[in-house]
Short mmCIF file of C-alpha atoms in Angstrom, two decimals:
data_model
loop_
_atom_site.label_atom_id
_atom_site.label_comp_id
_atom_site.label_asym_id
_atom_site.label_seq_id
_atom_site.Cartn_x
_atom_site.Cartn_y
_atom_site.Cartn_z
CA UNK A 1 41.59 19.01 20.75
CA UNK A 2 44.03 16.07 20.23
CA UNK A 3 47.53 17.37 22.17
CA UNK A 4 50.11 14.32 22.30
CA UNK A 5 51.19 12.90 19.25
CA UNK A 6 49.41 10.15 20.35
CA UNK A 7 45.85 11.45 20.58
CA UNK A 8 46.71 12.66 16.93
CA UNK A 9 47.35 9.23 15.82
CA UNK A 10 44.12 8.03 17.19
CA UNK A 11 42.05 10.78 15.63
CA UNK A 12 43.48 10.33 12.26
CA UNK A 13 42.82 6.64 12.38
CA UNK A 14 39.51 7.29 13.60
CA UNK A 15 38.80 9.57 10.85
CA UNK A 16 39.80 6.96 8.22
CA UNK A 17 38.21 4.13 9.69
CA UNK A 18 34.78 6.42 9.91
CA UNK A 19 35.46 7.04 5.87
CA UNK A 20 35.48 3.40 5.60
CA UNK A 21 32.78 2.42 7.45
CA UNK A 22 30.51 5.14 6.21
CA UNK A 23 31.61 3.46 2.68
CA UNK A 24 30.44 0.38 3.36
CA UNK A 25 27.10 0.88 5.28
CA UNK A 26 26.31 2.89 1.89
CA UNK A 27 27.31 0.03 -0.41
CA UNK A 28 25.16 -2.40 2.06
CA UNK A 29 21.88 -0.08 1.90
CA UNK A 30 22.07 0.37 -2.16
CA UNK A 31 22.20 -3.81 -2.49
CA UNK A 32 19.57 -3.72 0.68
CA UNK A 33 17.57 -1.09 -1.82
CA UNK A 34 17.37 -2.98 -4.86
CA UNK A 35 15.81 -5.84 -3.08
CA UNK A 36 12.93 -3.19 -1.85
CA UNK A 37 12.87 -2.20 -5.31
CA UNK A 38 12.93 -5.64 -6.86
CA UNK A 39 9.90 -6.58 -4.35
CA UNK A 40 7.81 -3.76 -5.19
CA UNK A 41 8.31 -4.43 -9.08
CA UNK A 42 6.73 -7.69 -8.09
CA UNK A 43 8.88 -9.68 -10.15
CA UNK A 44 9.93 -12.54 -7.27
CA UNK A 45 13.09 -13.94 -10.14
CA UNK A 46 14.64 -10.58 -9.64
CA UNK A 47 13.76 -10.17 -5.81
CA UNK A 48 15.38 -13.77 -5.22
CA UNK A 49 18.15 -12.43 -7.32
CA UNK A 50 18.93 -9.37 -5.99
CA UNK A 51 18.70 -10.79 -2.47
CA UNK A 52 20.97 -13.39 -3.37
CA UNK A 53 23.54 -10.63 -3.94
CA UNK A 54 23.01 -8.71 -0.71
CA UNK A 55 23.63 -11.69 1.12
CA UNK A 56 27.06 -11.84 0.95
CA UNK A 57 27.50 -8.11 1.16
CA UNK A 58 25.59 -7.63 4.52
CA UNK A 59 27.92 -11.00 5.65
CA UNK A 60 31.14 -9.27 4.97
CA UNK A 61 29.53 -5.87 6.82
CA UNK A 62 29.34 -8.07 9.72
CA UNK A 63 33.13 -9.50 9.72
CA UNK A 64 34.16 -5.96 9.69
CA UNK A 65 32.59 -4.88 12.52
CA UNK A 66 30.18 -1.97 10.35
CA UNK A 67 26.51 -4.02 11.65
CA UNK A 68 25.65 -6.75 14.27
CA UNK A 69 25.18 -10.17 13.45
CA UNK A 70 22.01 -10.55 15.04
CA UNK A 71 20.81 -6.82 13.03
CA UNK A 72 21.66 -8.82 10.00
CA UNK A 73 20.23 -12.15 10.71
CA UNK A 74 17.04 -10.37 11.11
CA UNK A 75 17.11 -8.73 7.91
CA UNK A 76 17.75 -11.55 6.09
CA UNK A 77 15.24 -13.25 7.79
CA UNK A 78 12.13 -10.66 6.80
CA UNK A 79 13.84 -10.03 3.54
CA UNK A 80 13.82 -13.92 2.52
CA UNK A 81 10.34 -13.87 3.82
CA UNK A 82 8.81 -10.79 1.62
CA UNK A 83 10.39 -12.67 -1.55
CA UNK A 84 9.34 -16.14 -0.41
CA UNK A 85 5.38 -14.04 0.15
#
């Protein structure tokens, strides 16, 4: 258990930050999703589509820290792929 005020500091911020980046790793997986879905419709217009808007969603999970650049390159990579296929 936190004792000095500043433990309690930390833990609150840590708390909060975990809110945050629970928030966004959410948001990331339902655009992620829709692409899945949008692939296994078989329409490509709406796969293209929908990846072009997870793009810049999984981008801005890596400039704030929630995934790894390289975890994201790579899904990009086999996502473009599967809609290119």
């Amino acid at each position: 258990m936190a004792n000095s005020p500043q433990s309690k500091k930390r833990a609150r911020q840590a708390e909060a930050r975990y809110a945050v980046n629970k928030a966004r790793r959410s948001r990331i997986r339902t655009y992620l999703r829709k692409v899945e879905e949008a692939i296994a419709s078989g329409d490509q217009a709406a796969a293209a589509d929908a990846l072009k808007n997870a793009q810049p969603e999984l981008d801005r999970g890596v400039s704030k820290g929630v995934l790894h650049k390289n975890t994201v390159a790579r899904k990009m990579s086999r996502l473009a792929a599967r809609v290119k296929a």
